[in-house]
Amino acid sequence: MAKEKTTFTCNACGGTSPRWLGKCPGCGAWNALVETVAESASGGKNRLSQPQGYAGLANAQPVTPLSAIEAQDVARTPSGIEELDRVLGGGVVEGGVVLIGGDPGIGKSTLLLQAMDALHRLGLPTLYVTGEESGAQVALRSRRLGLDHSQVNVLAEIQLEKILATLEATQPAVVVIDSIQTVYSDQLSSAPGSVAQVRECAAHLTRAAKTTGITIILVGHVTKDGALAGPRVLEHMVDTVLYFEGDTHSNFRLVRAIKNRFGAVNEIGVFAMTEKGLKGVTNPSAIFLSQHSEPVPGSCVLVTLEGTRPMLVEIQALVDQGGPAARRLSVGLDRDRLAMLLAVLNRHAGVVCADQDVFVNAVGGVRINEPAADLAVMLAITSSLRGKALPKGFIAFGEVGLAGEVRPAPRGQERLKEAAKLGFTMAVVPKANAPKKAIPGLTIHAVERVDEAMNIVRGMG
Ligand SMILES: Nc1ncnc2c1ncn2[C@@H]1O[C@H](COP(=O)(O)OP(=O)(O)OP(=O)(O)O)[C@@H](O)[C@H]1O
Ligand SMILES: [Mg+2]
C-alpha cells in the first residue's frame, strides 16, 4: 500500500510541523508533537481561512429537528455473564466501542474469551483478534476454561488494514482486539504502541464500528501508575471505558465502568478468579472484610456504595512512631485526602499525628473513591493511635469537610440496611443519614461534627 504523507501535530496547541521536533515551534511545549496522517483534500492550503465564505467548498446540508428523527433504543445483547453486563449497562451494544484496561495478568483476556464464547452460544458471530498471544495460546486458555468446543473465531494479526479487511469479509457481530497497543497501521512510520499508532488505529476501528454496527472491544495496557497507556483521547473516542481492579494476590477482581454512553458509571462487577476462569460474585457485600475473631485496633468497617450496590469494606490504619519526616501512605484510598483528614483530625478533634507515620489500607485490593469513606478512615486512625479496638459489629460512613462537619452520604438508608442484614449492630453516621424509623438490630449514633464522633467512640471503650 502506498504511504500517505504524514505530518506532526502538537498535542498542546494543534500546530503542525513537517518534521518531528522535540519542542513545538508554535507553543514551545516539549515532547508534544505526534505523527498524524496529513489530509490531502485541502490541496496543501487551508481554504477555510479565505474570506470568500464556504459555499464554494461544500454544499449546505439539510438540518432536522430532533422530534423528526426516529430514535430507536439501542439494541443490547446481554452476554449472560451477569457481572459484565451490569458494568456494560445491560449488555453489548450494536456499534458500541468498549475499552477495557487493567494491570498485566489481571484477567482481561480470560474475561473477554469467556464473554465471546457466551455471546457466540447466543448466536452472535464473534471474532477474537489476538496480537499478544498466538492462536495456540488462546486455544490453550479456552481448553483450561472448559470451553473445549468453542466456535469463537480467532485471528492472530496486528496490522490494522488486514484486521479491517477481515472484519469486512467475515462480518462478525462482536470483535475483541487484544490489545490496541499491538495494532499498527501501514500509514504511519512510528512503532506499534506509540501514541500516534494507538490513536490512529483506535480512530479507524471506532469508525468501522459506527459504520458497520459491529461491537468492538479494545483491550488497553495500563501504565505503572494505573492509568490507561496511550493518549487520553482514546477514552474520549470510545463509548465505554472499563477498568479491571484488584489485588493479584487475592482472588477477587472488580471491573469498574469509568465512562459509559449507554449506562450508569461507577457500576462495578465483582468476579472471583478460579481455575476455570472468572466467576461472577452476585452478592459481594462482605467479601472485603478480613476475618478477625476479635476486633483489633486500627480497623473500621465502612459501608461504601459502588454503583447501585452497598458493600462492606474494612479500612485498616497503622499509626506508628515516625522518623524526622513522618510518612503518610495509602493503598486503595486517595493519599491527598488522607493528608487532609489528618489535618482535620488535628484541628477539630485534637488528635495529633504530626510525628507519626500513618498508613491506611482498604482490604482486598478494592479502590475507594467516594468521600463517604472519610469518617471510617478517621476512626481507624484514632483507633490505631489509641491502641483501642472499635466495638464488635461497628460500622461508619460519612464525608468530612475542612470545617470538621460531617456531611451526609448518598443513599444512607440502603447502606444501613445492608449493614444490619450482615449482622452489624452499631453505626456512627452523619445526622442527615439517620433513619426516621429504627432499623432492627442496629444502634445508630448520628453526628454532625468529627469531635462528636470521636467522643462517642471514646465512650465505647
Ligand atoms: N493454570 C491456571 N490455573 C489457574 N489460574 C490461571 C492459570 N493460568 C493463568 N491463570 C490466571 O489467569 C491470569 C491471567 O489472565 P489473563 O491472561 O486473562 O490476563 P490479562 O489481563 O489478559 O494479562 P496480559 O495483560 O498479560 O494480557 C493469571 O494471572 C492467573 O491468575
Ligand atoms: Mg491478555
GROMACS .gro file of N, CA, C and O in nm, residues 136-180:
model
  180
  136ALA      N    1  -0.257  -2.054   1.922
  136ALA     CA    2  -0.244  -2.175   2.005
  136ALA      C    3  -0.257  -2.140   2.154
  136ALA      O    4  -0.318  -2.215   2.231
  137GLN      N    5  -0.200  -2.026   2.193
  137GLN     CA    6  -0.210  -1.985   2.334
  137GLN      C    7  -0.355  -1.957   2.372
  137GLN      O    8  -0.399  -1.993   2.481
  138VAL      N    9  -0.426  -1.892   2.280
  138VAL     CA   10  -0.567  -1.862   2.308
  138VAL      C   11  -0.646  -1.992   2.317
  138VAL      O   12  -0.731  -2.009   2.404
  139ALA      N   13  -0.613  -2.087   2.228
  139ALA     CA   14  -0.683  -2.217   2.229
  139ALA      C   15  -0.656  -2.289   2.361
  139ALA      O   16  -0.745  -2.349   2.421
  140LEU      N   17  -0.531  -2.281   2.406
  140LEU     CA   18  -0.493  -2.345   2.531
  140LEU      C   19  -0.574  -2.287   2.647
  140LEU      O   20  -0.623  -2.360   2.734
  141ARG      N   21  -0.587  -2.153   2.645
  141ARG     CA   22  -0.664  -2.089   2.752
  141ARG      C   23  -0.810  -2.136   2.746
  141ARG      O   24  -0.870  -2.164   2.847
  142SER      N   25  -0.863  -2.145   2.623
  142SER     CA   26  -1.005  -2.183   2.613
  142SER      C   27  -1.026  -2.325   2.667
  142SER      O   28  -1.126  -2.353   2.732
  143ARG      N   29  -0.928  -2.415   2.644
  143ARG     CA   30  -0.939  -2.552   2.699
  143ARG      C   31  -0.938  -2.546   2.850
  143ARG      O   32  -1.015  -2.613   2.918
  144ARG      N   33  -0.845  -2.465   2.905
  144ARG     CA   34  -0.835  -2.456   3.051
  144ARG      C   35  -0.965  -2.403   3.113
  144ARG      O   36  -1.005  -2.442   3.222
  145LEU      N   37  -1.030  -2.313   3.039
  145LEU     CA   38  -1.153  -2.254   3.091
  145LEU      C   39  -1.273  -2.346   3.070
  145LEU      O   40  -1.385  -2.310   3.104
  146GLY      N   41  -1.247  -2.461   3.009
  146GLY     CA   42  -1.356  -2.556   2.989
  146GLY      C   43  -1.441  -2.523   2.867
  146GLY      O   44  -1.554  -2.568   2.855
  147LEU      N   45  -1.387  -2.439   2.777
  147LEU     CA   46  -1.462  -2.403   2.657
  147LEU      C   47  -1.410  -2.487   2.540
  147LEU      O   48  -1.364  -2.435   2.438
  148ASP      N   49  -1.414  -2.618   2.556
  148ASP     CA   50  -1.350  -2.709   2.460
  148ASP      C   51  -1.403  -2.700   2.318
  148ASP      O   52  -1.328  -2.709   2.223
  149HIS      N   53  -1.535  -2.682   2.306
  149HIS     CA   54  -1.592  -2.683   2.171
  149HIS      C   55  -1.626  -2.543   2.125
  149HIS      O   56  -1.718  -2.523   2.047
  150SER      N   57  -1.549  -2.446   2.174
  150SER     CA   58  -1.580  -2.307   2.142
  150SER      C   59  -1.570  -2.280   1.993
  150SER      O   60  -1.473  -2.320   1.929
  151GLN      N   61  -1.671  -2.212   1.938
  151GLN     CA   62  -1.672  -2.180   1.796
  151GLN      C   63  -1.627  -2.037   1.770
  151GLN      O   64  -1.644  -1.985   1.660
  152VAL      N   65  -1.571  -1.971   1.872
  152VAL     CA   66  -1.524  -1.833   1.854
  152VAL      C   67  -1.411  -1.833   1.752
  152VAL      O   68  -1.317  -1.913   1.762
  153ASN      N   69  -1.420  -1.745   1.651
  153ASN     CA   70  -1.312  -1.736   1.552
  153ASN      C   71  -1.195  -1.657   1.608
  153ASN      O   72  -1.213  -1.560   1.681
  154VAL      N   73  -1.075  -1.702   1.573
  154VAL     CA   74  -0.955  -1.635   1.623
  154VAL      C   75  -0.873  -1.587   1.505
  154VAL      O   76  -0.861  -1.655   1.403
  155LEU      N   77  -0.816  -1.467   1.517
  155LEU     CA   78  -0.728  -1.413   1.413
  155LEU      C   79  -0.604  -1.359   1.484
  155LEU      O   80  -0.614  -1.272   1.571
  156ALA      N   81  -0.489  -1.417   1.452
  156ALA     CA   82  -0.365  -1.366   1.512
  156ALA      C   83  -0.306  -1.266   1.413
  156ALA      O   84  -0.245  -1.304   1.313
  157GLU      N   85  -0.328  -1.139   1.435
  157GLU     CA   86  -0.289  -1.036   1.338
  157GLU      C   87  -0.269  -0.903   1.412
  157GLU      O   88  -0.340  -0.875   1.508
  158ILE      N   89  -0.173  -0.825   1.363
  158ILE     CA   90  -0.154  -0.694   1.427
  158ILE      C   91  -0.161  -0.578   1.328
  158ILE      O   92  -0.153  -0.463   1.367
  159GLN      N   93  -0.176  -0.609   1.199
  159GLN     CA   94  -0.182  -0.497   1.104
  159GLN      C   95  -0.326  -0.451   1.086
  159GLN      O   96  -0.414  -0.529   1.049
  160LEU      N   97  -0.348  -0.324   1.112
  160LEU     CA   98  -0.483  -0.267   1.112
  160LEU      C   99  -0.557  -0.294   0.981
  160LEU      O  100  -0.674  -0.334   0.983
  161GLU      N  101  -0.490  -0.270   0.869
  161GLU     CA  102  -0.559  -0.283   0.739
  161GLU      C  103  -0.608  -0.426   0.719
  161GLU      O  104  -0.719  -0.447   0.669
  162LYS      N  105  -0.526  -0.524   0.761
  162LYS     CA  106  -0.568  -0.664   0.746
  162LYS      C  107  -0.685  -0.694   0.839
  162LYS      O  108  -0.776  -0.769   0.802
  163ILE      N  109  -0.681  -0.638   0.958
  163ILE     CA  110  -0.790  -0.661   1.054
  163ILE      C  111  -0.920  -0.603   0.998
  163ILE      O  112  -1.024  -0.670   0.997
  164LEU      N  113  -0.913  -0.481   0.945
  164LEU     CA  114  -1.034  -0.416   0.893
  164LEU      C  115  -1.088  -0.493   0.773
  164LEU      O  116  -1.210  -0.510   0.759
  165ALA      N  117  -0.997  -0.543   0.687
  165ALA     CA  118  -1.042  -0.620   0.570
  165ALA      C  119  -1.110  -0.748   0.615
  165ALA      O  120  -1.212  -0.790   0.559
  166THR      N  121  -1.056  -0.811   0.722
  166THR     CA  122  -1.118  -0.935   0.773
  166THR      C  123  -1.256  -0.906   0.831
  166THR      O  124  -1.349  -0.985   0.813
  167LEU      N  125  -1.268  -0.793   0.900
  167LEU     CA  126  -1.400  -0.758   0.955
  167LEU      C  127  -1.501  -0.742   0.843
  167LEU      O  128  -1.615  -0.788   0.853
  168GLU      N  129  -1.455  -0.678   0.735
  168GLU     CA  130  -1.545  -0.655   0.622
  168GLU      C  131  -1.587  -0.788   0.559
  168GLU      O  132  -1.705  -0.809   0.527
  169ALA      N  133  -1.492  -0.878   0.548
  169ALA     CA  134  -1.520  -1.004   0.479
  169ALA      C  135  -1.602  -1.100   0.566
  169ALA      O  136  -1.688  -1.170   0.515
  170THR      N  137  -1.573  -1.104   0.698
  170THR     CA  138  -1.640  -1.206   0.780
  170THR      C  139  -1.762  -1.155   0.854
  170THR      O  140  -1.839  -1.236   0.907
  171GLN      N  141  -1.778  -1.023   0.863
  171GLN     CA  142  -1.898  -0.962   0.925
  171GLN      C  143  -1.934  -1.018   1.062
  171GLN      O  144  -2.047  -1.062   1.084
  172PRO      N  145  -1.841  -1.016   1.157
  172PRO     CA  146  -1.878  -1.062   1.291
  172PRO      C  147  -1.967  -0.958   1.360
  172PRO      O  148  -1.975  -0.844   1.314
  173ALA      N  149  -2.034  -0.998   1.468
  173ALA     CA  150  -2.117  -0.902   1.542
  173ALA      C  151  -2.038  -0.839   1.656
  173ALA      O  152  -2.058  -0.724   1.690
  174VAL      N  153  -1.947  -0.917   1.714
  174VAL     CA  154  -1.866  -0.867   1.825
  174VAL      C  155  -1.720  -0.905   1.802
  174VAL      O  156  -1.690  -1.019   1.767
  175VAL      N  157  -1.630  -0.807   1.819
  175VAL     CA  158  -1.488  -0.832   1.797
  175VAL      C  159  -1.408  -0.786   1.919
  175VAL      O  160  -1.436  -0.680   1.975
  176VAL      N  161  -1.313  -0.867   1.958
  176VAL     CA  162  -1.220  -0.826   2.064
  176VAL      C  163  -1.085  -0.798   1.998
  176VAL      O  164  -1.039  -0.877   1.916
  177ILE      N  165  -1.023  -0.685   2.030
  177ILE     CA  166  -0.888  -0.656   1.982
  177ILE      C  167  -0.797  -0.663   2.105
  177ILE      O  168  -0.804  -0.576   2.192
  178ASP      N  169  -0.715  -0.764   2.115
  178ASP     CA  170  -0.633  -0.788   2.235
  178ASP      C  171  -0.486  -0.776   2.195
  178ASP      O  172  -0.428  -0.872   2.147
  179SER      N  173  -0.421  -0.666   2.202
  179SER     CA  174  -0.463  -0.539   2.259
  179SER      C  175  -0.443  -0.428   2.157
  179SER      O  176  -0.370  -0.449   2.060
  180ILE      N  177  -0.500  -0.311   2.183
  180ILE     CA  178  -0.490  -0.200   2.088
  180ILE      C  179  -0.344  -0.153   2.074
  180ILE      O  180  -0.302  -0.105   1.970
   0.00000   0.00000   0.00000
